[in-house]
Tab-separated table of C-alpha atoms in Angstrom:
chain	number	residue	atom	x	y	z
V	1	GLY	CA	80.417	-65.643	-47.679
V	2	GLY	CA	83.935	-64.878	-46.818
V	3	PRO	CA	85.039	-62.706	-44.096
V	4	GLY	CA	84.763	-59.489	-46.748
V	5	ALA	CA	80.564	-59.723	-45.746
V	6	MET	CA	81.072	-59.638	-42.028
V	7	ALA	CA	83.616	-56.477	-42.780
V	8	GLN	CA	80.664	-55.002	-44.347
V	9	ALA	CA	77.833	-55.933	-42.463
V	10	ARG	CA	79.542	-54.856	-38.933
V	11	ALA	CA	80.689	-52.027	-41.405
V	12	LEU	CA	77.149	-50.505	-42.200
V	13	LEU	CA	75.834	-51.385	-38.068
V	14	THR	CA	78.465	-49.443	-37.109
V	15	LYS	CA	78.138	-46.264	-39.746
V	16	GLU	CA	74.979	-45.055	-38.739
V	17	PRO	CA	72.487	-46.132	-41.928
V	18	ALA	CA	71.797	-42.644	-44.522
V	19	PRO	CA	68.226	-41.668	-44.892
V	20	GLN	CA	66.124	-43.353	-47.107
V	21	ALA	CA	64.554	-41.284	-50.175
V	22	VAL	CA	62.647	-43.977	-50.571
V	23	PRO	CA	60.187	-45.465	-48.845
V	24	ALA	CA	61.037	-48.946	-48.524
V	25	SER	CA	60.005	-52.272	-49.685
V	26	ASP	CA	60.969	-55.282	-50.212
V	27	LEU	CA	63.741	-56.308	-52.650
V	28	PRO	CA	63.049	-57.245	-55.976
V	29	MET	CA	63.041	-61.097	-56.445
V	30	LYS	CA	65.415	-62.701	-58.580
V	31	VAL	CA	64.374	-63.938	-62.023
V	32	CYS	CA	66.153	-67.543	-62.828
V	33	GLU	CA	66.378	-67.918	-66.255
V	34	VAL	CA	67.144	-71.333	-66.703
V	35	ALA	CA	68.079	-72.209	-70.079
V	36	LEU	CA	65.635	-73.355	-72.817
V	37	ASN	CA	67.903	-76.406	-73.926
V	38	THR	CA	67.269	-78.666	-70.918
V	39	GLY	CA	65.484	-81.958	-69.666
V	40	PRO	CA	66.103	-85.436	-70.791
V	41	ASP	CA	64.589	-84.289	-74.399
V	42	SER	CA	67.389	-81.126	-74.807
V	43	SER	CA	69.281	-81.707	-77.853
V	44	SER	CA	72.793	-80.525	-75.736
V	45	GLY	CA	74.657	-82.774	-75.628
V	46	LEU	CA	76.479	-82.090	-72.289
V	47	ALA	CA	75.306	-83.668	-69.574
V	48	THR	CA	76.294	-80.211	-67.100
V	49	ALA	CA	74.882	-77.688	-69.415
V	50	GLY	CA	71.314	-77.319	-67.748
V	51	PHE	CA	72.650	-77.202	-64.022
V	52	ARG	CA	75.366	-74.922	-65.089
V	53	THR	CA	73.120	-71.197	-66.278
V	54	ALA	CA	70.543	-71.800	-63.390
V	55	LYS	CA	72.846	-71.142	-60.039
V	56	TYR	CA	73.445	-67.496	-58.515
V	57	LEU	CA	77.222	-65.874	-59.126
V	58	LEU	CA	78.755	-65.441	-55.533
V	59	PRO	CA	78.669	-60.902	-55.902
V	60	GLU	CA	75.522	-61.997	-56.371
V	61	TRP	CA	74.488	-64.312	-53.387
V	62	HIS	CA	77.375	-61.828	-50.512
V	63	GLN	CA	75.460	-59.388	-52.024
V	64	ARG	CA	72.231	-60.079	-51.275
V	65	ASN	CA	72.357	-61.633	-47.184
V	66	SER	CA	74.268	-57.860	-47.202
V	67	ASP	CA	71.187	-56.666	-48.680
V	68	LEU	CA	68.365	-58.300	-46.490
V	69	TYR	CA	70.787	-57.529	-42.694
V	70	HIS	CA	70.073	-54.106	-44.280
V	71	GLU	CA	66.546	-54.564	-44.781
V	72	ALA	CA	66.387	-56.188	-41.042
V	73	PHE	CA	68.526	-53.624	-39.346
V	74	VAL	CA	66.827	-50.716	-41.170
V	75	GLY	CA	62.889	-51.959	-39.822
V	76	CYS	CA	64.499	-53.108	-36.443
V	77	GLU	CA	66.364	-49.073	-36.112
V	78	ARG	CA	62.391	-47.897	-37.034
V	79	ALA	CA	60.501	-49.856	-35.294
V	80	GLU	CA	61.820	-48.899	-32.586
V	81	ARG	CA	61.268	-45.222	-33.898
V	82	GLY	CA	58.310	-45.867	-34.287
V	83	ARG	CA	57.842	-46.962	-30.349
V	84	ALA	CA	59.684	-44.006	-29.327
V	85	GLU	CA	57.649	-41.792	-30.504
V	86	ALA	CA	54.406	-43.828	-30.371
V	87	LYS	CA	55.681	-43.837	-26.455
V	88	GLU	CA	56.298	-40.115	-26.410
V	89	LEU	CA	53.098	-39.269	-28.678
V	90	ALA	CA	50.968	-41.524	-25.856
V	91	GLU	CA	52.490	-39.877	-22.850
V	92	HIS	CA	51.855	-37.049	-24.072
V	93	ALA	CA	48.197	-37.656	-25.096
V	94	ALA	CA	47.531	-38.725	-21.282
V	95	ALA	CA	49.527	-35.690	-20.541
V	96	THR	CA	47.399	-33.158	-22.550
V	97	ALA	CA	43.803	-35.813	-21.578
V	98	GLN	CA	44.730	-34.453	-17.195
V	99	HIS	CA	45.597	-31.025	-17.746
V	100	ALA	CA	42.728	-30.715	-20.536
V	101	GLN	CA	40.140	-32.301	-17.703
V	102	GLN	CA	42.044	-30.523	-15.189
V	103	ASP	CA	40.949	-27.390	-17.166
V	104	SER	CA	37.751	-28.047	-17.357
V	105	THR	CA	36.908	-29.033	-13.791
V	106	ALA	CA	39.019	-25.291	-13.122
V	107	THR	CA	36.594	-24.056	-15.379
V	108	LEU	CA	32.886	-25.912	-13.695
V	109	GLY	CA	34.348	-25.325	-10.070
V	110	GLN	CA	34.614	-21.069	-11.792
V	111	ARG	CA	30.973	-21.528	-13.038
V	112	LEU	CA	28.795	-23.163	-9.657
V	113	GLN	CA	31.447	-19.930	-7.896
V	114	ASP	CA	29.396	-17.735	-10.223
V	115	ILE	CA	25.979	-20.196	-9.559
V	116	HIS	CA	26.024	-19.602	-6.209
V	117	PHE	CA	26.741	-16.264	-6.351
V	118	TRP	CA	23.394	-15.004	-8.772
V	119	LYS	CA	21.981	-17.705	-5.982
V	120	ALA	CA	22.769	-16.284	-3.678
V	121	GLU	CA	21.002	-12.229	-4.318
V	122	LEU	CA	17.543	-14.277	-5.823
V	123	GLN	CA	17.598	-15.477	-2.336
V	124	LYS	CA	18.604	-12.553	-0.869
V	125	GLU	CA	15.957	-10.852	-3.153
V	126	ILE	CA	13.743	-12.720	-2.276
V	127	GLU	CA	13.768	-12.979	1.187
V	128	ASP	CA	13.058	-9.631	1.044
V	129	LEU	CA	9.955	-8.900	-1.030
V	130	ASP	CA	9.070	-12.199	1.236
V	131	ALA	CA	9.540	-10.212	4.494
V	132	GLU	CA	8.344	-6.556	2.410
V	133	THR	CA	5.010	-8.311	1.396
V	134	SER	CA	4.095	-9.294	4.493
V	135	LEU	CA	4.836	-5.693	5.850
V	136	LEU	CA	1.933	-4.512	3.344
V	137	ALA	CA	-0.325	-6.607	4.525
V	138	ALA	CA	0.279	-5.495	7.735
V	139	GLN	CA	-0.334	-1.716	7.284
V	140	LYS	CA	-3.101	-2.692	3.824
V	141	LEU	CA	-5.408	-4.420	6.914
V	142	GLN	CA	-4.570	-1.523	8.554
V	143	LEU	CA	-5.980	0.507	6.612
V	144	GLU	CA	-8.981	-1.373	6.461
V	145	ARG	CA	-9.550	-0.869	10.199
V	146	ALA	CA	-8.934	2.560	9.084
V	147	LEU	CA	-11.611	2.656	6.920
V	148	ASP	CA	-14.183	0.335	9.342
V	149	ALA	CA	-13.302	2.535	11.706
V	150	THR	CA	-14.735	5.578	9.539
V	151	GLU	CA	-18.387	4.160	9.772
V	152	VAL	CA	-18.641	5.162	13.464
V	153	PRO	CA	-18.375	9.088	13.094
V	154	TYR	CA	-19.502	9.066	9.513
V	155	ALA	CA	-22.635	7.615	11.554
V	156	ILE	CA	-22.555	10.121	14.132
V	157	ALA	CA	-22.120	12.740	12.108
V	158	THR	CA	-25.311	12.583	9.997
V	159	ASP	CA	-27.180	11.555	13.075
V	160	ASN	CA	-26.122	14.619	15.178
V	161	LEU	CA	-27.716	16.206	11.400
V	162	GLN	CA	-30.241	14.803	11.156
V	163	CYS	CA	-31.725	15.295	14.974
V	164	ARG	CA	-30.916	18.910	14.914
V	165	GLU	CA	-33.708	19.313	11.582
V	166	ARG	CA	-36.011	18.245	14.674
V	167	ARG	CA	-35.178	21.398	16.543
V	168	GLN	CA	-38.109	24.847	16.726
V	169	PRO	CA	-38.073	27.445	14.303
V	170	PRO	CA	-36.983	30.257	15.181
V	171	ASP	CA	-33.878	27.872	17.427
V	172	LEU	CA	-33.925	26.113	13.266
V	173	VAL	CA	-30.188	28.317	12.069
V	174	SER	CA	-27.956	27.506	10.423
V	175	ASP	CA	-25.061	27.980	13.427
V	176	GLN	CA	-21.035	27.182	14.013
V	177	VAL	CA	-22.124	24.128	15.025
V	178	GLU	CA	-23.607	23.259	11.773
V	179	ARG	CA	-21.116	24.249	9.829
V	180	GLU	CA	-18.081	21.846	11.002
V	181	LEU	CA	-20.495	18.713	10.651
V	182	LEU	CA	-20.938	19.459	7.345
V	183	LYS	CA	-17.357	19.716	7.519
V	184	GLU	CA	-16.880	16.429	9.180
V	185	ALA	CA	-19.390	14.216	7.144
V	186	GLU	CA	-17.155	16.133	3.886
V	187	LEU	CA	-14.235	15.448	5.504
V	188	ILE	CA	-14.984	11.234	6.745
V	189	ARG	CA	-16.221	10.994	3.029
V	190	ASN	CA	-13.212	12.394	2.037
V	191	ILE	CA	-10.876	10.689	4.173
V	192	GLN	CA	-13.487	7.145	2.937
V	193	GLU	CA	-12.142	8.036	-0.957
V	194	LEU	CA	-8.753	8.393	0.269
V	195	LEU	CA	-8.537	5.252	2.748
V	196	LYS	CA	-9.798	3.235	-0.600
V	197	ARG	CA	-7.713	4.780	-3.056
V	198	THR	CA	-4.904	3.637	-0.623
V	199	LEU	CA	-6.105	-0.134	-0.271
V	200	MET	CA	-5.773	-0.108	-4.275
V	201	GLN	CA	-1.941	0.761	-4.303
V	202	ALA	CA	-1.466	-1.548	-1.745
V	203	SER	CA	-3.569	-4.367	-3.495
V	204	ASN	CA	-1.374	-3.750	-6.527
V	205	GLN	CA	1.894	-3.175	-5.300
V	206	MET	CA	1.929	-6.796	-3.060
V	207	ARG	CA	0.493	-7.967	-6.376
V	208	LEU	CA	3.658	-6.769	-8.370
V	209	ASN	CA	5.355	-7.496	-5.345
V	210	ARG	CA	4.645	-11.292	-5.422
V	211	ASP	CA	4.485	-11.185	-9.471
V	212	HIS	CA	8.008	-10.804	-9.323
V	213	LYS	CA	9.114	-12.679	-5.918
V	214	GLU	CA	7.797	-15.662	-8.895
V	215	VAL	CA	10.592	-14.426	-11.417
V	216	CYS	CA	12.989	-14.381	-8.489
V	217	GLU	CA	12.008	-17.415	-7.504
V	218	MET	CA	11.336	-19.190	-10.836
V	219	ASP	CA	15.189	-18.190	-12.183
V	220	TRP	CA	16.707	-19.687	-8.624
V	221	SER	CA	15.233	-22.418	-9.104
V	222	ASP	CA	17.381	-23.282	-12.221
V	223	LYS	CA	20.636	-21.441	-10.579
V	224	VAL	CA	19.741	-24.539	-8.354
V	225	GLU	CA	18.659	-27.410	-10.642
V	226	THR	CA	22.107	-26.383	-12.892
V	227	TYR	CA	23.921	-25.984	-9.649
V	228	ASN	CA	23.478	-29.100	-9.288
V	229	ILE	CA	24.177	-30.283	-12.566
V	230	ASP	CA	27.227	-28.011	-12.145
V	231	ASP	CA	28.876	-29.384	-9.321
V	232	LYS	CA	28.059	-33.664	-10.831
V	233	CYS	CA	29.535	-33.366	-13.696
V	234	GLY	CA	32.463	-31.657	-11.269
V	235	ARG	CA	33.296	-34.426	-9.512
V	236	TYR	CA	33.362	-36.776	-12.535
V	237	SER	CA	36.406	-38.599	-12.540
V	238	ASN	CA	38.054	-40.963	-14.778
V	239	GLN	CA	37.281	-44.481	-12.362
V	240	SER	CA	33.612	-42.979	-11.452
V	241	THR	CA	31.377	-45.384	-13.302
V	242	ASN	CA	28.815	-43.544	-14.557
V	243	ILE	CA	29.873	-41.981	-17.062
V	244	GLN	CA	29.898	-42.975	-21.284
V	245	PHE	CA	29.550	-42.382	-24.828
V	246	HIS	CA	27.513	-39.143	-26.313
V	247	PRO	CA	28.729	-38.160	-29.217
V	248	THR	CA	25.938	-36.181	-29.770
V	249	SER	CA	26.439	-33.796	-27.506
V	250	VAL	CA	29.510	-31.922	-28.426
V	251	LYS	CA	26.987	-29.940	-30.660
V	252	PHE	CA	27.343	-26.280	-29.467
V	253	GLU	CA	22.777	-25.243	-28.806
V	254	GLU	CA	21.697	-22.513	-31.288
V	255	SER	CA	19.488	-20.890	-28.590
V	256	ALA	CA	22.161	-20.258	-26.107
V	257	SER	CA	22.933	-17.647	-24.069
V	258	THR	CA	26.049	-16.297	-23.080
V	259	PRO	CA	27.361	-15.764	-20.018
V	260	GLU	CA	26.547	-11.997	-20.332
V	261	THR	CA	23.228	-12.170	-21.367
V	262	TRP	CA	23.071	-14.722	-18.428
V	263	ALA	CA	24.415	-13.024	-16.024
V	264	LYS	CA	21.737	-10.399	-17.392
V	265	PHE	CA	18.763	-11.747	-16.799
V	266	SER	CA	19.344	-12.362	-13.309
V	267	HIS	CA	20.401	-8.985	-12.798
V	268	ASP	CA	17.352	-7.639	-14.728
V	269	ASN	CA	14.903	-9.720	-12.743
V	270	ILE	CA	17.224	-8.832	-8.707
V	271	TYR	CA	17.352	-5.194	-10.064
V	272	ARG	CA	13.498	-4.981	-11.104
V	273	ALA	CA	12.035	-6.736	-7.745
V	274	GLU	CA	14.242	-4.292	-5.851
V	275	ARG	CA	12.599	-1.331	-7.290
V	276	GLU	CA	9.652	-3.280	-6.638
V	277	LYS	CA	10.769	-4.015	-3.227
V	278	LEU	CA	11.734	0.406	-2.398
V	279	ALA	CA	8.589	1.603	-4.131
V	280	SER	CA	6.167	-1.297	-1.263
V	281	ILE	CA	8.589	0.655	1.094
V	282	ASN	CA	7.602	4.045	-0.234
V	283	LEU	CA	3.734	2.700	-0.214
V	284	ARG	CA	4.362	1.867	3.536
V	285	ALA	CA	5.560	4.946	4.008
V	286	LEU	CA	3.129	6.618	2.272
V	287	ILE	CA	0.188	4.853	4.539
V	288	ASP	CA	1.509	5.517	7.689
V	289	ASN	CA	1.698	9.353	7.050
V	290	ILE	CA	-1.656	9.220	6.158
V	291	LEU	CA	-3.058	6.811	8.707
V	292	HIS	CA	-1.558	9.103	11.509
V	293	ASP	CA	-2.957	12.228	9.454
V	294	VAL	CA	-6.664	10.888	8.810
V	295	SER	CA	-6.925	10.025	13.049
V	296	LYS	CA	-5.414	13.098	13.341
V	297	ASP	CA	-7.535	15.651	11.080
V	298	LEU	CA	-10.440	13.000	12.407
V	299	ARG	CA	-9.897	14.004	16.310
V	300	MET	CA	-9.080	17.944	14.978
V	301	GLN	CA	-12.547	17.881	13.409
V	302	CYS	CA	-14.400	16.395	16.282
V	303	ALA	CA	-12.894	18.043	18.927
V	304	ALA	CA	-13.507	21.484	16.876
V	305	VAL	CA	-18.214	20.075	16.600
V	306	ASN	CA	-17.594	18.985	19.950
V	307	GLU	CA	-16.122	23.094	20.998
V	308	ALA	CA	-19.006	24.652	18.956
V	309	PHE	CA	-21.258	22.783	20.664
V	310	ALA	CA	-20.453	23.018	23.678
V	311	LYS	CA	-20.218	27.119	22.870
V	312	ARG	CA	-24.644	26.396	21.835
V	313	CYS	CA	-25.403	24.492	24.631
V	314	GLU	CA	-24.014	27.705	26.411
V	315	GLU	CA	-24.698	30.134	24.339
V	316	LEU	CA	-29.165	27.903	24.584
V	317	ASP	CA	-28.328	28.349	28.550
V	318	ASP	CA	-27.911	31.154	29.424
V	319	THR	CA	-31.131	32.379	27.471
V	320	LYS	CA	-32.764	30.226	28.766
V	321	GLN	CA	-32.148	31.492	32.279
V	322	LYS	CA	-32.749	35.031	30.558
V	323	LEU	CA	-35.968	33.789	28.568
V	324	GLU	CA	-36.564	32.580	32.622
V	325	HIS	CA	-35.662	35.650	34.642
V	326	HIS	CA	-38.044	38.051	32.249
V	327	LEU	CA	-40.849	34.954	32.647
V	328	LYS	CA	-40.476	35.704	36.645
V	329	LYS	CA	-40.913	39.703	36.587
V	330	ILE	CA	-43.653	38.825	34.173
V	331	LEU	CA	-45.985	36.886	35.242
V	332	LYS	CA	-44.535	39.801	38.364
V	333	GLU	CA	-46.265	42.223	36.892
V	334	ILE	CA	-49.059	40.768	35.941
V	335	GLY	CA	-49.958	39.841	39.520
V	336	ASP	CA	-49.582	43.900	39.873
V	337	GLN	CA	-51.015	44.952	36.827
V	338	GLU	CA	-54.112	41.884	38.939
V	339	ALA	CA	-54.189	44.247	41.499
V	340	ASN	CA	-54.174	47.095	40.672
V	341	ILE	CA	-57.318	46.676	37.777
V	342	ALA	CA	-58.597	45.274	40.792
V	343	ALA	CA	-58.359	48.674	43.268
V	344	LEU	CA	-59.007	51.068	39.661
V	345	LYS	CA	-62.362	49.018	40.084
V	346	GLN	CA	-62.512	50.049	43.572
V	347	ALA	CA	-61.894	53.141	43.468
V	348	ILE	CA	-64.833	54.243	40.197
V	349	LYS	CA	-67.288	52.124	42.739
V	350	ASP	CA	-65.572	54.440	46.167
V	351	LYS	CA	-66.874	57.396	43.941
V	352	GLU	CA	-70.353	56.316	43.387
V	353	ALA	CA	-71.575	57.295	47.297
V	354	PRO	CA	-70.182	61.006	47.023
V	355	MET	CA	-71.515	61.274	43.143
V	356	LYS	CA	-74.731	60.584	44.532
V	357	VAL	CA	-74.593	63.345	47.266
V	358	ALA	CA	-73.131	65.615	45.568
V	359	GLN	CA	-76.408	65.150	43.222
V	360	THR	CA	-78.883	64.568	45.906
V	361	ARG	CA	-77.906	68.318	46.838
V	362	LEU	CA	-77.655	70.088	43.600
V	363	TYR	CA	-81.297	68.528	43.417
V	364	ASP	CA	-82.349	69.226	46.648
V	365	ARG	CA	-81.596	72.899	46.551
V	366	SER	CA	-83.454	73.694	42.997
V	367	PHE	CA	-86.696	73.145	44.810
V	368	ARG	CA	-86.046	76.586	46.718
V	369	PRO	CA	-88.926	79.211	46.438
V	370	ASN	CA	-88.208	82.456	44.439
V	371	VAL	CA	-85.550	83.969	45.869
V	372	GLU	CA	-84.584	81.506	47.462
V	373	LEU	CA	-83.129	80.419	44.401
V	374	CYS	CA	-79.962	81.657	44.802
V	375	ARG	CA	-75.801	80.812	43.138
V	376	ASP	CA	-74.308	81.237	45.810
V	377	GLU	CA	-71.039	79.942	47.027
V	378	ALA	CA	-72.561	76.443	48.013
V	379	GLN	CA	-74.509	76.331	44.198
V	380	PHE	CA	-71.143	76.721	42.724
V	381	ARG	CA	-69.126	74.958	45.394
V	382	LEU	CA	-71.647	71.908	43.849
V	383	ILE	CA	-71.779	72.101	40.458
V	384	SER	CA	-67.978	72.326	40.526
V	385	GLU	CA	-68.026	68.992	43.044
V	386	ALA	CA	-69.618	67.418	40.752
V	387	GLU	CA	-67.637	67.907	37.737
V	388	GLU	CA	-64.743	66.764	39.722
V	389	LEU	CA	-66.221	63.297	40.584
V	390	THR	CA	-67.014	63.362	36.587
V	391	GLU	CA	-63.346	63.366	35.706
V	392	SER	CA	-62.018	62.144	38.320
V	393	ILE	CA	-64.113	58.869	36.940
V	394	GLU	CA	-63.457	59.638	33.819
V	395	SER	CA	-59.327	59.748	33.461
V	396	LEU	CA	-59.940	56.798	36.472
V	397	LYS	CA	-61.803	54.480	33.681
V	398	LYS	CA	-59.574	55.568	31.198
V	399	LYS	CA	-56.831	54.618	32.826
V	400	LEU	CA	-58.492	51.419	33.874
V	401	LEU	CA	-59.176	50.423	30.174
V	402	GLU	CA	-55.080	51.081	29.738
V	403	SER	CA	-54.490	48.600	32.374
V	404	GLU	CA	-56.432	45.639	31.329
V	405	GLN	CA	-54.659	46.176	27.837
V	406	SER	CA	-51.521	45.621	29.518
V	407	LEU	CA	-52.376	43.011	31.093
V	408	ARG	CA	-53.715	41.786	28.066
V	409	ASN	CA	-50.570	42.507	26.006
V	410	LEU	CA	-48.383	41.319	29.334
V	411	GLU	CA	-50.126	37.494	29.433
V	412	ASP	CA	-49.309	37.562	25.244
V	413	THR	CA	-45.633	37.991	25.918
V	414	ARG	CA	-46.327	35.091	28.801
V	415	MET	CA	-46.859	33.485	26.600
V	416	ASN	CA	-44.234	34.236	24.375
V	417	LEU	CA	-41.927	33.544	26.743
V	418	GLU	CA	-42.726	30.208	27.387
V	419	LYS	CA	-43.158	29.031	24.441
V	420	GLU	CA	-39.631	31.072	23.752
V	421	ILE	CA	-38.471	28.905	26.585
V	422	ALA	CA	-39.764	25.491	25.335
V	423	VAL	CA	-37.802	25.724	22.228
V	424	LYS	CA	-34.987	26.633	23.998
V	425	THR	CA	-35.702	23.487	26.299
V	426	ASN	CA	-36.048	21.413	22.955
V	427	SER	CA	-32.915	22.680	21.634
V	428	ILE	CA	-30.636	21.722	24.394
V	429	PHE	CA	-31.738	18.343	24.947
V	430	ILE	CA	-30.998	17.857	21.249
V	431	ASP	CA	-27.565	18.999	21.573
V	432	ARG	CA	-27.016	18.587	25.229
V	433	GLN	CA	-28.739	15.038	25.525
V	434	LYS	CA	-29.077	14.033	21.844
V	435	CYS	CA	-26.219	15.346	20.266
V	436	MET	CA	-23.251	15.449	22.861
V	437	ALA	CA	-23.819	11.682	23.649
V	438	HIS	CA	-24.027	9.869	20.996
V	439	ARG	CA	-20.831	12.204	20.429
V	440	THR	CA	-19.354	10.559	23.335
V	441	ARG	CA	-18.705	7.092	21.080
V	442	TYR	CA	-16.590	8.524	18.989
V	443	PRO	CA	-13.447	6.074	18.483
V	444	VAL	CA	-10.132	6.698	20.547
V	445	VAL	CA	-6.885	8.123	17.446
V	446	LEU	CA	-5.633	4.045	17.836
V	447	LYS	CA	-8.863	2.740	16.805
V	448	LEU	CA	-8.619	5.536	13.293
V	449	ALA	CA	-5.194	5.048	12.626
V	450	GLY	CA	-6.346	1.433	12.365
V	451	TYR	CA	-4.316	0.294	14.882
V	452	GLN	CA	-7.009	-2.694	16.899
């Protein structure tokens, strides 16, 4: 290996090796063709002939060394380049992995915010619905109390109507009181129907409120669970001890929701819950109005009935007083008439003596003898006196009959008046002592509105 070979090696080192088109492989081994006529039994006469042919030529030897240097050099260089690439690749992989993990963590963070938003919205909706249902329950209780409170007015109205059936003719009239009482009974029946219908509505609404609250609660609890899972995922790092391989977890779920359908699900739940909440609020306003109107209508009708009763009682009092006044006059008249009859009878009796005198005188004068039986002035006067007396007695008797008839009539009238006064007393007793006294138990407005 002379200086020429070294120079060649140096030239190889300083000069950039040409890029290899053919992939590197070991150089083929040199096949040594050994001459066949060697060995102890060879026929060659020359002792060295066999050795000569097994040797390399010098240039070949140099070439081979040179090739090995070259191969070592190329191998080193390739390995160095490979190392650099590997290092670069590792660094790139590390950076990519870190970046991807940061991205994933950030995305999880964003997701947590989304979940938290809907979770908070759902929670608010659940609380609102809960509060609303409680308010509605209070209103329902008020409706029930109001419905119970109508029992007393209804009992009073029907009792009043029944009591007034016991009035006697001719007081058994369909008067203003009767009309107002019938109106009151009908009003209470209608109110009871309305309150029952409204109670049904309130029950239904409360059920709907609870159903929608449940839906929201399910959604909310799912969100809480998911939030905890994603929160846990967000906290995992490469140093975490509780991480392991899950090769099958990479595949996509077929039934999974998309972010759009996910958000829409909660949005729809809240929207529907919100709609029921509004319906509930409106129903409560309606119930308020109903309770207010019901209690007002009942009190107004009650006042109308009471007023009719007061008027009717006044009328009855007035009529009874007038009847009593007339009875007084009749009784006085009866007394006077009885005295009058007695006087007439006395007067007739008193005429007996004058009649006897006149008739005796005429009788005695009829015994005058002969010519003395004269139709003188005295005779005429006596005859006319007798006639006058007879006439007078007749007229007195006639008067007596008339007076007796009048007395009988007065007695009849007295009886009728007394009967009528008894009827009126009975009517006043029924209306004032029974009906009006009972009506003082009528509930107050607050009770009718279901407040107590």
